[in-house]
Amino acid sequence: MDLVKISDNVWEIPKQGEMRVPALIYSSARLLEAIRRDQTLAQARNVACLPGIVRRSYVMPDAHQGYGFPIGGVAAFDAEDGIISPGGVGYDINCGVRLLRTDYRESDVTAKRKELLAAIFEEVPAGVGKGGITKLNRTVLKEILVRGAEWAVESGYGRVEDLERTEEGGRMPEAAVDGISERALERGIPQLGTLGAGNHFLEFQKVLEIYDEAAARAFGIDAAGQVTVMIHCGSRGLGHQVATDYIEAMENAFGVAGLPDRELVNAPFKSPEGQRYFRSMSAAVNYAFANRQMIAHWVRDVFARVLGSAKGMDQVYDVCHNVAKVEEHPDGGRSRRLVVHRKGATRSFGAGRPEVPGRYRAVGQPVLIPGSMGTASFLLVGTQEAEGLSFGSTAHGAGRVMSRHEALRRFRGEKIRDDLAKRGIELKATSWKGVAEEAAEAYKDVDEVVRVSNEVGLGRLVAKLVPIGVMKG
Amino acid sequence: MAGEGAWPAMDRYRILPHTADGKFQAYGRTLEEAFANAALATASLMWDWEKIAPRVRHFVHVKGIDRAQLLVKFLSEIVYLLETKRFLLGRVQGLRIRSEFASLALEALFEGEELSAAHEIYGGVKAVTYNDLKIEECGGFTVQVVVDM
């Protein structure tokens, strides 16, 4: 496909054929090599053809092929005459990341890291088919879908101040349960408070390097060697079912004729189907917020038990990686209400945006970018430029470059565990095959991804975090 | 009959390379056989279906506006039954597809076991997608599916 180089890290697919706007790719030449190998660019071009798309179809530096929309894709549609698409959000609605800071130093946990990891493994259910510990009924589940992390905090999971440090305050107000199917509820009941499998993980980390001291201080990160905890998971089967249900509902209502990929199926945002999906997606977002809220609570419990105290274990932030939201963005000198789809992308709002919590508003929103298993993760800060560049969005992780099948052929989980142990990283997992599938070599270089984000201004580097103990579902 | 006998897995389906997700082609002399083999291919991304005994049964009945939707909904049953009934598919019996007014209907009997500590589940299929989905007839039938993992 013809790409026009705009600058070292910016490339464009000019408007052609059915495209309503150009597509813009934020990537280094090196990351672009991987991006060009799969369907990412063709998918970005398809997104640019959808009704009501505003400005550009954006591709983040960690992008890879998705279904319909690319993973690492950002697209905004006019809230009046644009569309909403379940494929623009993804199946794992509000797959996201939460980061906790601690007062502990690496030396405080070194001797106890095995015990700590074993206790977390015991406390947080993980893996496929593992049920949550909470016996839920439908009435309570429906309340959780409407109230998200607020429900969790009120029910004794975590602290009130966690809420303001969560995107959307831990609750999307648009959520409703009228469009949530019986199946989605059934899948949601046994899985609340579980980590899941695949690329989801929970790890305790240490700060390796600080790039921006002022922002780091604002986020509670004070020095190299400080211990942090990262939780990466989503809305589990409930969210997957909502996506599946609405792809089918939109197919049945609007048909699939003319779509280059059925996963691009969409509905006008203002239509009954569009609104029902948006309310149900918001409910799944809330489920994921509650999920991470509960897991964070158990992590604090384990730290208190094993190390004596959970004091200072404040939440830095909690971000969504797969979501559609109604946001105001400047467009041609006026403010416009847009339905911003971020699929495998992180909101990256700069200082001053009202959505950024008061305590961070002078600095910008914390952005959490997890690496692959055993590699570094990054804390960034959102920027004001990002609003013009990508509707305030940046990358969400490393992004795969190798298939699971190929990874399984090349790596062995037990060997990965031993290699990590030699580097001082403990690993516990529910399946060694699952570990092999998630080998670091199967992913893009996350350092390069955040370097591009930083250089372009999508999100600026604040700190680098490396794992000490990893729990994989 | 689809899913029966000592068909080696490699003749039933082939797992294809895909950057992030699971992709396979499944084969059959009839559409029904290809669908049944697609079910086993889906299971193979999560557990070893050849080690699953036929101890528990679930009757499956789905409808679709076309073959593609029928296949997506049929394979989604495997994920649903795993997550809500802890059911591991080992065998597909009596799969039938018929036209029903403007839509298609499929029924089949799933046989397998309840998930226990004895089974290793090495992957999680989140959802069955339409991405790159193909249903082709050339002598026999080939179906191609990408699942989100």
mmCIF file of C-alpha atoms in Angstrom, chain A residues 411-420 422:
data_model
loop_
_atom_site.group_PDB
_atom_site.id
_atom_site.type_symbol
_atom_site.label_atom_id
_atom_site.label_comp_id
_atom_site.label_asym_id
_atom_site.label_seq_id
_atom_site.Cartn_x
_atom_site.Cartn_y
_atom_site.Cartn_z
ATOM 1 C CA PHE A 411 9.232 -21.644 23.266
ATOM 2 C CA ARG A 412 8.598 -23.684 26.362
ATOM 3 C CA GLY A 413 6.866 -22.176 29.373
ATOM 4 C CA GLU A 414 9.111 -23.891 31.929
ATOM 5 C CA LYS A 415 12.225 -22.605 30.150
ATOM 6 C CA ILE A 416 10.831 -19.070 30.133
ATOM 7 C CA ARG A 417 10.184 -19.386 33.873
ATOM 8 C CA ASP A 418 13.803 -20.511 34.470
ATOM 9 C CA ASP A 419 15.244 -17.737 32.292
ATOM 10 C CA LEU A 420 13.184 -15.118 34.108
ATOM 11 C CA LYS A 422 17.919 -16.050 36.439
#
